[in-house]
Amino acid sequence: MQRLGTSFGALQALPTRDWNPDLPQFQPNRTSPDHTNREDDTMNGNSSSGNGESNGSKTSTVPLWIAGEEVTSNTTPFDVVSPTTSQKLWSASGTTPDQAIEAVDKAQEAFKSWRRTKPAAIRTILLKAADIMEKRQEELASYMKEETGALDAFAGFNMMTTIENLRDVAGRAANIMGVIPQTGTAGQGALVFKEPMGVILGIAPWNAPYILGVRAALYAIAAGNCVVLKGSELSPRTFWAIGSVFAEAGLPKGVLSVIYHRPEDAVAVTNALIESPHVKKVNFTGSTNVGAIIASKAGKELKPVLLELGGKASAVICEDADVESAAFQCALGAFLHSGQICMSTERILVDRKILDKFVEALKGAVEKVFPSSGEAPVLVAKAGVEKNRNLVNDAVKKGAKLTYGNVETKEDSAYRIRPLIVQDVKKDMDLYYTESFGPSVSLIGFENDEEAIEIANDTEYGLSGAVFTASLARGLKIAKEIDSGAVHINSMSVHDESMLPHGGVKKSGWGRFNAQWGIEEFVKLKTVTYME
């Protein structure tokens, strides 16, 4: 049996017939006894031993990283619960507004020197960070699995993609180039400089914490900025690990702070950060509802924002598609990480001429990915389970057909729910427009390509999508008509890699992460003229 790698490429390339649900990458996780909450463990002051056994895993309270120093807060701690076992994992330090401002102030001080750091020095630090993350990846992945319920394959993908992003960006600081334009005045010359902006506030979610957490800081730091990274309270030790890696790599103190807070402190801490005169730009990855609040607050303070928000990705299955391959890719795209990915396939649009054949293939593919004999997928929060049940029940009540799964099945944990495929979803059903962000997917038939494009565009989101067809020309034609930040032909909608720009349109956000596009988001232009 072929063994899967840890990248989405390996998942996409694996022939359907070779899929083996018994592989350890796809087995539910159990909390390791080596990482349980132990009240007698203490921090000895070092961020890591460098051998993959981080001292951060030996403390009962997860510290913050403020200007390169670990800070344990006893006034606003909060508990972290495993979605896999429903048991407390550990406590975490919660940032206060005053500590958040302290991080910003120290970042502003560090910016005075970091902005002049040469690209070669930046490259050295980022490459070292990648090497450290690679050496510690088993340890770091364990935090993500425990805090978010991720399976080995998805946690492994997070690690490998983040390591690749670090190495890709390491040399890009040298590619920040200005321009020498022509002027209209005789005897006058001009220079256009690209300069770092200052202190950047990065806000990242829990669902792909290494990829999204590191990228919230990486491109800004490479461009000469300093960053305060606000991570999710659902995965604080995972975000602590990001600060640990950069500290061990030798990033100067103040260039990066990593903080998190209690849910009830979100408004006070976030407002304090955005209102600080030192913060020059905000980047946020998360839900559209919260993104709108962040954008509104930043707009009031006249600060630019880079947003990557929710999605309602459609996969279009043309009548000439390889049905088995398309079904397998859609099963992965819809249910990978329990559907808790912003690029997840939420609607599968199938040409009616092959609809029955595709339905059977999709059911078979889902059974291979999440066999009914195994444990149900884990969601990070109980509310996500209830949301998906409510969306599916509403659709069925209004005439849709539950083609796969049983919404009434009670699992052994309130965090678990099995994949659900809902056929004949219509516009009057909540599931048609609402992002489920869980293991439920809509199945919708269409008569021709034009109708498929119309349905795919009938959403307020536009982050990712997919088209399955034997004709590249046809696939490109459909892809060009779909209003989305990305469309993937003959592969699943979940796709993100370091060399390609990533971001959305409409209510999926604006701006782009990754590669040189990501670097350019965090520089400002300055025009200087001179008389010869």
Short mmCIF file of C-alpha atoms in Angstrom, two decimals:
data_model
loop_
_atom_site.label_atom_id
_atom_site.label_comp_id
_atom_site.label_asym_id
_atom_site.label_seq_id
_atom_site.Cartn_x
_atom_site.Cartn_y
_atom_site.Cartn_z
CA MET A 1 0.00 0.00 0.00
CA GLN A 2 1.32 3.44 -0.95
CA ARG A 3 1.93 5.63 2.08
CA LEU A 4 0.57 9.16 1.98
CA GLY A 5 2.81 12.16 2.32
CA THR A 6 1.93 15.16 4.44
CA SER A 7 0.97 17.63 1.72
CA PHE A 8 -2.31 18.28 -0.08
CA GLY A 9 -0.44 17.41 -3.26
CA ALA A 10 0.00 13.89 -1.96
CA LEU A 11 -3.70 13.72 -1.10
CA GLN A 12 -4.68 14.94 -4.56
CA ALA A 13 -2.30 12.63 -6.41
CA LEU A 14 -3.25 9.43 -4.61
CA PRO A 15 -5.36 7.17 -6.87
CA THR A 16 -8.80 6.51 -5.47
CA ARG A 17 -8.24 2.77 -5.44
CA ASP A 18 -5.19 3.20 -3.16
CA TRP A 19 -7.00 5.12 -0.45
CA ASN A 20 -6.61 3.40 2.90
CA PRO A 21 -8.61 4.81 5.82
CA ASP A 22 -6.58 2.68 8.23
CA LEU A 23 -3.42 4.71 7.63
CA PRO A 24 -2.38 6.50 10.82
CA GLN A 25 -2.57 9.92 9.13
CA PHE A 26 -6.34 9.58 9.02
CA GLN A 27 -7.04 8.16 12.44
CA PRO A 28 -8.56 10.33 15.18
CA ASN A 29 -6.12 11.61 17.76
CA ARG A 30 -6.01 10.82 21.43
CA THR A 31 -4.40 13.27 23.79
CA SER A 32 -0.89 12.11 24.61
CA PRO A 33 -0.15 11.64 28.30
CA ASP A 34 3.08 13.54 27.71
CA HIS A 35 1.12 16.70 26.95
CA THR A 36 -1.59 16.68 29.58
CA ASN A 37 -2.11 19.46 32.07
CA ARG A 38 0.40 18.86 34.88
CA GLU A 39 0.14 21.31 37.73
CA ASP A 40 3.58 20.42 39.10
CA ASP A 41 5.44 21.31 35.90
CA THR A 42 7.16 24.68 35.73
CA MET A 43 8.94 26.81 33.15
CA ASN A 44 12.70 27.09 33.53
CA GLY A 45 12.98 30.27 31.50
CA ASN A 46 14.27 28.94 28.18
CA SER A 47 12.08 28.89 25.09
CA SER A 48 13.32 25.57 23.76
CA SER A 49 16.01 23.04 24.29
CA GLY A 50 16.45 22.88 20.53
CA ASN A 51 16.02 19.11 20.43
CA GLY A 52 12.28 19.01 19.81
CA GLU A 53 11.38 19.00 23.50
CA SER A 54 10.15 22.52 24.12
CA ASN A 55 10.04 23.74 27.68
CA GLY A 56 6.76 25.42 26.78
CA SER A 57 5.16 21.98 26.86
CA LYS A 58 6.27 21.50 30.48
CA THR A 59 4.27 24.29 32.03
CA SER A 60 0.66 24.25 33.13
CA THR A 61 0.14 27.83 31.91
CA VAL A 62 0.95 28.83 28.34
CA PRO A 63 2.96 32.08 28.39
CA LEU A 64 2.70 35.03 26.03
CA TRP A 65 5.58 36.28 23.90
CA ILE A 66 6.00 40.02 24.41
CA ALA A 67 8.99 41.51 22.61
CA GLY A 68 10.84 38.22 22.59
CA GLU A 69 10.28 37.44 26.28
CA GLU A 70 7.90 34.89 27.72
CA VAL A 71 5.35 36.47 30.03
CA THR A 72 2.95 34.53 32.24
CA SER A 73 -0.18 36.42 33.24
CA ASN A 74 -1.91 35.35 36.44
CA THR A 75 -4.68 37.95 36.30
CA THR A 76 -6.51 36.92 33.13
CA PRO A 77 -5.81 33.21 32.47
CA PHE A 78 -8.21 30.96 30.58
CA ASP A 79 -8.60 27.21 30.10
CA VAL A 80 -8.08 25.32 26.85
CA VAL A 81 -10.25 22.24 26.27
CA SER A 82 -9.50 19.40 23.87
CA PRO A 83 -12.29 19.00 21.28
CA THR A 84 -11.21 15.37 20.91
CA THR A 85 -11.55 14.33 24.57
CA SER A 86 -13.62 17.24 25.99
CA GLN A 87 -11.01 17.44 28.76
CA LYS A 88 -8.98 20.43 29.90
CA LEU A 89 -5.56 20.49 28.28
CA TRP A 90 -3.97 23.42 30.09
CA SER A 91 -4.42 27.05 31.08
CA ALA A 92 -3.12 29.96 29.03
CA SER A 93 -2.11 33.49 29.89
CA GLY A 94 -4.56 36.11 28.72
CA THR A 95 -3.32 39.44 27.40
CA THR A 96 -4.66 42.63 28.95
CA PRO A 97 -5.05 45.83 26.91
CA ASP A 98 -2.05 47.29 28.74
CA GLN A 99 0.11 44.31 27.79
CA ALA A 100 -1.06 44.57 24.20
CA ILE A 101 0.00 48.21 24.06
CA GLU A 102 3.31 47.30 25.67
CA ALA A 103 3.91 44.85 22.82
CA VAL A 104 3.10 47.57 20.26
CA ASP A 105 5.36 50.12 21.94
CA LYS A 106 8.27 47.69 22.02
CA ALA A 107 7.63 46.81 18.38
CA GLN A 108 7.81 50.49 17.49
CA GLU A 109 11.14 50.77 19.27
CA ALA A 110 12.50 47.69 17.52
CA PHE A 111 11.30 49.03 14.16
CA LYS A 112 13.91 51.79 14.28
CA SER A 113 16.68 49.26 13.71
CA TRP A 114 14.84 46.36 12.06
CA ARG A 115 13.75 48.52 9.13
CA ARG A 116 17.44 48.91 8.21
CA THR A 117 18.24 45.21 8.43
CA LYS A 118 19.81 43.89 5.24
CA PRO A 119 18.05 41.19 3.22
CA ALA A 120 20.86 38.70 3.85
CA ALA A 121 20.34 38.95 7.63
CA ILE A 122 16.59 38.52 7.24
CA ARG A 123 17.18 35.50 5.02
CA THR A 124 19.45 33.89 7.60
CA ILE A 125 16.87 34.23 10.39
CA LEU A 126 13.97 32.94 8.30
CA LEU A 127 15.92 29.95 7.00
CA LYS A 128 16.97 29.11 10.55
CA ALA A 129 13.34 29.37 11.67
CA ALA A 130 12.38 26.91 8.94
CA ASP A 131 15.10 24.48 10.05
CA ILE A 132 13.99 24.75 13.69
CA MET A 133 10.36 24.17 12.77
CA GLU A 134 11.36 21.16 10.70
CA LYS A 135 13.40 19.74 13.60
CA ARG A 136 10.58 20.33 16.10
CA GLN A 137 7.67 19.49 13.81
CA GLU A 138 6.52 16.42 15.76
CA GLU A 139 6.33 18.48 18.96
CA LEU A 140 4.70 21.45 17.27
CA ALA A 141 2.18 19.33 15.38
CA SER A 142 1.12 17.69 18.65
CA TYR A 143 -0.01 21.06 20.02
CA MET A 144 -2.19 21.69 16.97
CA LYS A 145 -3.72 18.22 17.11
CA GLU A 146 -4.51 18.50 20.80
CA GLU A 147 -5.95 22.00 20.68
CA THR A 148 -7.88 21.84 17.38
CA GLY A 149 -8.65 18.13 16.89
CA ALA A 150 -6.70 18.02 13.61
CA LEU A 151 -5.72 14.63 12.22
CA ASP A 152 -2.09 13.79 11.45
CA ALA A 153 -2.40 14.48 7.71
CA PHE A 154 -3.76 18.00 8.16
CA ALA A 155 -1.34 18.85 10.96
CA GLY A 156 1.50 17.52 8.83
CA PHE A 157 0.36 19.62 5.90
CA ASN A 158 0.35 22.67 8.18
CA MET A 159 3.92 22.01 9.25
CA MET A 160 5.32 21.33 5.78
CA THR A 161 3.51 24.27 4.16
CA THR A 162 4.69 26.66 6.87
CA ILE A 163 8.27 25.46 6.54
CA GLU A 164 8.06 25.92 2.77
CA ASN A 165 6.58 29.42 3.21
CA LEU A 166 9.48 30.42 5.47
CA ARG A 167 12.05 29.20 2.97
CA ASP A 168 10.24 30.76 0.03
CA VAL A 169 10.01 34.19 1.66
CA ALA A 170 13.53 34.12 3.09
CA GLY A 171 15.12 35.39 -0.12
CA ARG A 172 12.32 37.71 -1.22
CA ALA A 173 13.38 40.68 0.90
CA ALA A 174 16.11 41.29 -1.70
CA ASN A 175 13.41 41.62 -4.38
CA ILE A 176 11.79 44.73 -2.90
CA MET A 177 12.73 47.19 -5.62
CA GLY A 178 11.84 50.82 -6.19
CA VAL A 179 11.54 52.67 -9.50
CA ILE A 180 13.36 55.51 -11.27
CA PRO A 181 10.55 57.09 -13.35
CA GLN A 182 10.69 59.84 -15.92
CA THR A 183 9.54 63.33 -14.89
CA GLY A 184 7.94 66.15 -16.84
CA THR A 185 10.28 68.89 -15.65
CA ALA A 186 13.58 69.54 -17.40
CA GLY A 187 16.55 68.95 -15.13
CA GLN A 188 14.54 67.08 -12.54
CA GLY A 189 14.87 63.45 -11.55
CA ALA A 190 12.76 61.23 -9.33
CA LEU A 191 13.06 58.11 -7.22
CA VAL A 192 10.21 55.96 -5.93
CA PHE A 193 11.18 54.06 -2.78
CA LYS A 194 9.40 51.08 -1.24
CA GLU A 195 9.66 51.31 2.53
CA PRO A 196 8.35 49.25 5.47
CA MET A 197 5.20 50.63 7.03
CA GLY A 198 5.96 50.24 10.75
CA VAL A 199 4.12 48.07 13.26
CA ILE A 200 1.67 45.57 11.77
CA LEU A 201 -1.15 43.89 13.68
CA GLY A 202 -1.73 40.33 12.50
CA ILE A 203 -4.82 38.39 13.65
CA ALA A 204 -4.96 34.68 12.85
CA PRO A 205 -7.47 31.85 13.54
CA TRP A 206 -7.21 28.35 15.01
CA ASN A 207 -8.07 26.13 12.05
CA ALA A 208 -4.68 26.19 10.26
CA PRO A 209 -2.71 27.98 12.99
CA TYR A 210 0.82 27.46 11.71
CA ILE A 211 0.13 28.41 8.10
CA LEU A 212 -2.15 31.32 8.94
CA GLY A 213 -0.32 32.42 12.09
CA VAL A 214 3.13 32.52 10.52
CA ARG A 215 1.94 34.20 7.34
CA ALA A 216 0.23 36.93 9.41
CA ALA A 217 3.73 37.96 10.50
CA LEU A 218 6.15 36.54 7.92
CA TYR A 219 5.59 38.83 4.94
CA ALA A 220 5.49 41.94 7.08
CA ILE A 221 8.71 41.00 8.90
CA ALA A 222 10.49 40.18 5.63
CA ALA A 223 9.54 43.63 4.35
CA GLY A 224 11.19 45.29 7.38
CA ASN A 225 8.15 45.74 9.62
CA CYS A 226 7.58 44.62 13.21
CA VAL A 227 4.50 42.58 14.14
CA VAL A 228 2.14 41.95 17.01
CA LEU A 229 0.47 38.61 16.24
CA LYS A 230 -2.86 37.99 17.98
CA GLY A 231 -3.61 34.27 17.95
CA SER A 232 -6.78 32.35 18.72
CA GLU A 233 -7.73 31.55 22.30
CA LEU A 234 -8.66 28.06 21.04
CA SER A 235 -5.06 27.19 20.22
CA PRO A 236 -2.73 29.37 22.34
CA ARG A 237 0.05 26.82 22.77
CA THR A 238 0.22 26.42 19.00
CA PHE A 239 0.69 30.17 18.66
CA TRP A 240 3.14 30.16 21.56
CA ALA A 241 5.18 27.69 19.48
CA ILE A 242 5.39 30.23 16.63
CA GLY A 243 6.96 32.78 18.99
CA SER A 244 9.25 30.08 20.33
CA VAL A 245 10.54 29.18 16.86
CA PHE A 246 11.32 32.80 15.92
CA ALA A 247 12.98 33.47 19.27
CA GLU A 248 15.18 30.42 18.86
CA ALA A 249 16.01 31.53 15.31
CA GLY A 250 17.46 34.79 16.65
CA LEU A 251 14.78 37.28 15.62
CA PRO A 252 15.65 40.49 17.53
CA LYS A 253 13.50 41.26 20.54
CA GLY A 254 10.54 43.44 19.76
CA VAL A 255 10.23 42.45 16.11
CA LEU A 256 7.54 39.88 16.96
CA SER A 257 5.15 39.53 19.89
CA VAL A 258 2.60 36.71 20.09
CA ILE A 259 -0.45 37.24 22.29
CA TYR A 260 -3.90 35.74 22.98
CA HIS A 261 -6.68 36.60 25.39
CA ARG A 262 -9.90 35.50 27.03
CA PRO A 263 -12.97 35.74 24.77
CA GLU A 264 -14.48 38.42 27.01
CA ASP A 265 -11.39 40.61 26.51
CA ALA A 266 -11.52 40.48 22.69
CA VAL A 267 -13.10 43.89 22.13
CA ALA A 268 -10.91 45.78 24.61
CA VAL A 269 -7.64 44.21 23.44
CA THR A 270 -8.40 44.45 19.71
CA ASN A 271 -9.60 48.05 19.92
CA ALA A 272 -6.53 49.05 21.92
CA LEU A 273 -4.27 47.52 19.28
CA ILE A 274 -6.01 49.08 16.28
CA GLU A 275 -6.25 52.47 17.97
CA SER A 276 -2.54 52.60 18.77
CA PRO A 277 -0.90 55.29 16.62
CA HIS A 278 2.06 52.95 16.08
CA VAL A 279 -0.03 50.29 14.30
CA LYS A 280 0.05 51.12 10.59
CA LYS A 281 -1.81 48.18 9.02
CA VAL A 282 -3.97 45.24 10.08
CA ASN A 283 -4.19 41.82 8.50
CA PHE A 284 -6.98 39.49 9.56
CA THR A 285 -7.87 35.92 8.64
CA GLY A 286 -11.15 34.59 9.98
CA SER A 287 -14.91 34.82 9.62
CA THR A 288 -16.58 37.40 7.42
CA ASN A 289 -18.64 38.73 10.33
CA VAL A 290 -15.61 39.45 12.49
CA GLY A 291 -13.65 40.67 9.47
CA ALA A 292 -16.32 43.28 8.86
CA ILE A 293 -15.95 44.50 12.45
CA ILE A 294 -12.16 44.65 12.13
CA ALA A 295 -12.39 46.50 8.82
CA SER A 296 -14.91 48.95 10.24
CA LYS A 297 -12.72 49.73 13.25
CA ALA A 298 -9.59 50.05 11.12
CA GLY A 299 -11.46 52.28 8.67
CA LYS A 300 -12.51 54.57 11.50
CA GLU A 301 -8.82 54.85 12.42
CA LEU A 302 -7.92 55.32 8.70
CA LYS A 303 -5.72 52.24 8.61
CA PRO A 304 -5.45 49.80 5.68
CA VAL A 305 -6.54 46.19 6.11
CA LEU A 306 -5.67 42.90 4.42
CA LEU A 307 -8.54 40.42 4.84
CA GLU A 308 -8.93 36.71 4.09
CA LEU A 309 -12.40 35.69 5.19
CA GLY A 310 -15.04 33.01 4.72
CA GLY A 311 -15.99 31.09 1.62
CA LYS A 312 -18.72 29.12 -0.10
CA ALA A 313 -16.64 27.27 -2.67
CA SER A 314 -18.37 25.44 -5.50
CA ALA A 315 -16.99 22.46 -7.40
CA VAL A 316 -18.39 22.21 -10.94
CA ILE A 317 -18.55 18.65 -12.32
CA CYS A 318 -18.97 18.67 -16.11
CA GLU A 319 -20.43 15.67 -17.95
CA ASP A 320 -17.00 14.79 -19.43
CA ALA A 321 -15.26 14.71 -16.01
CA ASP A 322 -13.53 11.66 -14.60
CA VAL A 323 -16.33 10.85 -12.16
CA GLU A 324 -14.32 8.72 -9.73
CA SER A 325 -11.48 11.24 -9.50
CA ALA A 326 -13.86 14.20 -9.19
CA ALA A 327 -15.83 12.46 -6.44
CA PHE A 328 -12.67 11.69 -4.50
CA GLN A 329 -11.41 15.29 -4.78
CA CYS A 330 -14.81 16.63 -3.72
CA ALA A 331 -14.89 14.32 -0.70
CA LEU A 332 -11.50 15.63 0.35
CA GLY A 333 -12.40 19.23 -0.45
CA ALA A 334 -15.63 19.05 1.52
CA PHE A 335 -14.61 17.02 4.56
CA LEU A 336 -10.87 17.51 5.10
CA HIS A 337 -10.32 18.86 8.64
CA SER A 338 -14.05 18.24 9.18
CA GLY A 339 -14.88 20.96 6.65
CA GLN A 340 -13.32 23.63 8.86
CA ILE A 341 -11.30 25.31 6.10
CA CYS A 342 -12.23 28.59 4.44
CA MET A 343 -11.60 26.98 1.00
CA SER A 344 -13.71 23.88 1.74
CA THR A 345 -16.07 22.70 -0.98
CA GLU A 346 -19.50 23.77 0.23
CA ARG A 347 -21.52 23.17 -2.95
CA ILE A 348 -21.00 20.45 -5.55
CA LEU A 349 -22.63 21.35 -8.87
CA VAL A 350 -23.11 18.34 -11.15
CA ASP A 351 -24.30 18.07 -14.75
CA ARG A 352 -27.64 16.27 -14.53
CA LYS A 353 -26.58 13.78 -17.22
CA ILE A 354 -24.09 12.22 -14.79
CA LEU A 355 -25.74 13.17 -11.50
CA ASP A 356 -26.82 9.67 -10.42
CA LYS A 357 -23.45 8.17 -11.30
CA PHE A 358 -21.62 10.94 -9.45
CA VAL A 359 -23.78 10.60 -6.33
CA GLU A 360 -22.84 6.93 -5.99
CA ALA A 361 -19.16 7.71 -6.58
CA LEU A 362 -19.23 10.51 -4.01
CA LYS A 363 -20.86 8.32 -1.38
CA GLY A 364 -18.19 5.69 -1.98
CA ALA A 365 -15.40 8.28 -1.74
CA VAL A 366 -16.74 9.70 1.53
CA GLU A 367 -16.94 6.19 2.95
CA LYS A 368 -13.23 5.79 2.18
CA VAL A 369 -12.26 9.13 3.73
CA PHE A 370 -14.50 8.86 6.81
CA PRO A 371 -15.75 5.27 7.02
CA SER A 372 -19.00 4.84 8.89
CA SER A 373 -17.33 2.13 10.95
CA GLY A 374 -14.81 4.63 12.33
CA GLU A 375 -15.10 7.56 14.71
CA ALA A 376 -16.93 10.69 13.59
CA PRO A 377 -14.95 13.80 12.61
CA VAL A 378 -14.16 16.30 15.37
CA LEU A 379 -15.11 19.99 15.25
CA VAL A 380 -13.31 22.55 17.36
CA ALA A 381 -16.52 23.76 19.07
CA LYS A 382 -19.90 22.29 19.98
CA ALA A 383 -21.60 25.26 18.32
CA GLY A 384 -20.27 24.13 14.94
CA VAL A 385 -21.97 20.76 15.33
CA GLU A 386 -25.31 22.39 16.14
CA LYS A 387 -24.93 24.86 13.27
CA ASN A 388 -24.47 22.07 10.74
CA ARG A 389 -27.37 20.07 12.16
CA ASN A 390 -29.63 23.12 11.99
CA LEU A 391 -28.61 23.94 8.41
CA VAL A 392 -29.25 20.39 7.22
CA ASN A 393 -32.55 20.07 9.11
CA ASP A 394 -33.77 23.33 7.58
CA ALA A 395 -32.88 22.12 4.09
CA VAL A 396 -34.60 18.75 4.55
CA LYS A 397 -37.69 20.43 6.02
CA LYS A 398 -37.89 22.60 2.88
CA GLY A 399 -37.65 19.67 0.45
CA ALA A 400 -33.99 18.69 0.14
CA LYS A 401 -32.93 15.04 0.36
CA LEU A 402 -30.29 13.75 2.76
CA THR A 403 -28.29 11.57 0.37
CA TYR A 404 -25.59 10.50 2.81
CA GLY A 405 -25.44 10.50 6.60
CA ASN A 406 -27.96 10.82 9.41
CA VAL A 407 -28.33 14.20 11.05
CA GLU A 408 -30.00 12.62 14.08
CA THR A 409 -27.09 10.32 14.93
CA LYS A 410 -25.81 10.97 18.44
CA GLU A 411 -22.07 10.61 18.85
CA ASP A 412 -20.10 9.97 22.02
CA SER A 413 -19.02 13.60 22.07
CA ALA A 414 -20.82 16.89 21.45
CA TYR A 415 -17.82 17.93 19.34
CA ARG A 416 -18.39 15.20 16.73
CA ILE A 417 -20.61 14.95 13.66
CA ARG A 418 -20.41 12.66 10.62
CA PRO A 419 -20.31 13.84 6.98
CA LEU A 420 -23.65 14.88 5.50
CA ILE A 421 -24.49 15.22 1.80
CA VAL A 422 -27.69 17.13 1.05
CA GLN A 423 -29.15 16.86 -2.46
CA ASP A 424 -31.48 19.26 -4.32
CA VAL A 425 -30.58 22.30 -2.19
CA LYS A 426 -32.52 25.40 -3.27
CA LYS A 427 -32.18 29.13 -2.70
CA ASP A 428 -34.84 29.28 0.00
CA MET A 429 -32.78 26.92 2.20
CA ASP A 430 -30.29 28.37 4.66
CA LEU A 431 -27.65 25.86 3.54
CA TYR A 432 -27.63 27.35 0.03
CA TYR A 433 -26.03 30.63 1.06
CA THR A 434 -24.69 30.09 4.60
CA GLU A 435 -21.11 28.90 5.07
CA SER A 436 -21.45 25.67 7.08
CA PHE A 437 -17.75 25.46 8.07
CA GLY A 438 -18.33 21.84 8.93
CA PRO A 439 -18.84 18.39 7.35
CA SER A 440 -21.98 19.12 5.35
CA VAL A 441 -22.09 19.78 1.62
CA SER A 442 -24.82 20.68 -0.87
CA LEU A 443 -25.35 18.70 -4.08
CA ILE A 444 -27.00 20.68 -6.90
CA GLY A 445 -27.72 19.62 -10.49
CA PHE A 446 -27.33 21.88 -13.54
CA GLU A 447 -28.31 21.69 -17.22
CA ASN A 448 -25.39 23.48 -18.89
CA ASP A 449 -22.15 25.32 -18.15
CA GLU A 450 -23.85 28.71 -18.07
CA GLU A 451 -26.23 27.59 -15.32
CA ALA A 452 -23.32 26.12 -13.36
CA ILE A 453 -21.43 29.42 -13.55
CA GLU A 454 -24.54 31.32 -12.45
CA ILE A 455 -24.99 29.07 -9.40
CA ALA A 456 -21.28 29.20 -8.52
CA ASN A 457 -21.41 33.01 -8.57
CA ASP A 458 -24.68 33.17 -6.62
CA THR A 459 -22.94 33.80 -3.29
CA GLU A 460 -21.57 36.74 -1.37
CA TYR A 461 -18.24 34.90 -1.08
CA GLY A 462 -15.44 34.38 -3.58
CA LEU A 463 -12.35 32.66 -2.19
CA SER A 464 -11.85 29.37 -4.01
CA GLY A 465 -13.54 26.92 -6.35
CA ALA A 466 -12.99 23.89 -8.57
CA VAL A 467 -13.90 22.64 -12.04
CA PHE A 468 -13.70 19.03 -13.21
CA THR A 469 -13.60 18.37 -16.96
CA ALA A 470 -11.59 16.44 -19.56
CA SER A 471 -11.17 19.63 -21.60
CA LEU A 472 -8.62 22.16 -20.35
CA ALA A 473 -10.10 24.82 -22.66
CA ARG A 474 -13.53 24.24 -21.16
CA GLY A 475 -12.11 24.30 -17.64
CA LEU A 476 -10.30 27.57 -18.28
CA LYS A 477 -13.41 29.14 -19.80
CA ILE A 478 -15.50 28.24 -16.76
CA ALA A 479 -12.73 29.26 -14.34
CA LYS A 480 -12.49 32.71 -15.94
CA GLU A 481 -16.23 33.24 -15.46
CA ILE A 482 -16.32 32.27 -11.78
CA ASP A 483 -15.85 35.32 -9.55
CA SER A 484 -13.33 33.95 -7.08
CA GLY A 485 -9.78 34.51 -5.89
CA ALA A 486 -8.80 31.05 -7.16
CA VAL A 487 -10.27 28.22 -9.20
CA HIS A 488 -8.61 24.80 -9.47
CA ILE A 489 -9.15 22.60 -12.51
CA ASN A 490 -9.35 18.87 -11.77
CA SER A 491 -8.26 19.22 -8.15
CA MET A 492 -10.06 20.11 -4.96
CA SER A 493 -10.95 23.65 -3.88
CA VAL A 494 -8.61 23.46 -0.86
CA HIS A 495 -5.31 24.65 -2.28
CA ASP A 496 -2.68 27.03 -0.87
CA GLU A 497 1.02 27.14 -1.67
CA SER A 498 3.87 29.57 -1.18
CA MET A 499 4.42 30.51 -4.84
CA LEU A 500 0.81 31.49 -5.63
CA PRO A 501 -1.13 34.55 -4.44
CA HIS A 502 -3.90 33.70 -2.01
CA GLY A 503 -6.95 35.76 -1.16
CA GLY A 504 -10.55 36.41 -2.07
CA VAL A 505 -13.06 38.77 -3.63
CA LYS A 506 -16.45 40.02 -2.48
CA LYS A 507 -17.06 39.12 1.17
CA SER A 508 -14.13 36.71 1.16
CA GLY A 509 -11.87 39.72 1.63
CA TRP A 510 -9.29 41.72 -0.29
CA GLY A 511 -5.52 41.80 -0.72
CA ARG A 512 -3.20 38.85 -1.18
CA PHE A 513 -0.88 36.71 0.91
CA ASN A 514 2.04 34.60 -0.42
CA ALA A 515 5.18 35.17 -2.48
CA GLN A 516 6.10 38.68 -3.65
CA TRP A 517 2.42 39.66 -3.64
CA GLY A 518 2.43 39.11 0.12
CA ILE A 519 5.59 41.19 0.58
CA GLU A 520 4.14 44.09 -1.41
CA GLU A 521 1.16 44.28 0.95
CA PHE A 522 3.45 45.58 3.69
CA VAL A 523 5.46 48.32 1.97
CA LYS A 524 4.55 51.93 1.26
CA LEU A 525 5.63 54.08 -1.67
CA LYS A 526 7.61 57.29 -1.22
CA THR A 527 8.38 59.65 -4.12
CA VAL A 528 11.54 61.74 -3.92
CA THR A 529 12.36 64.31 -6.59
CA TYR A 530 15.60 66.22 -7.08
CA MET A 531 17.02 68.88 -9.38
CA GLU A 532 20.08 67.82 -11.32
#
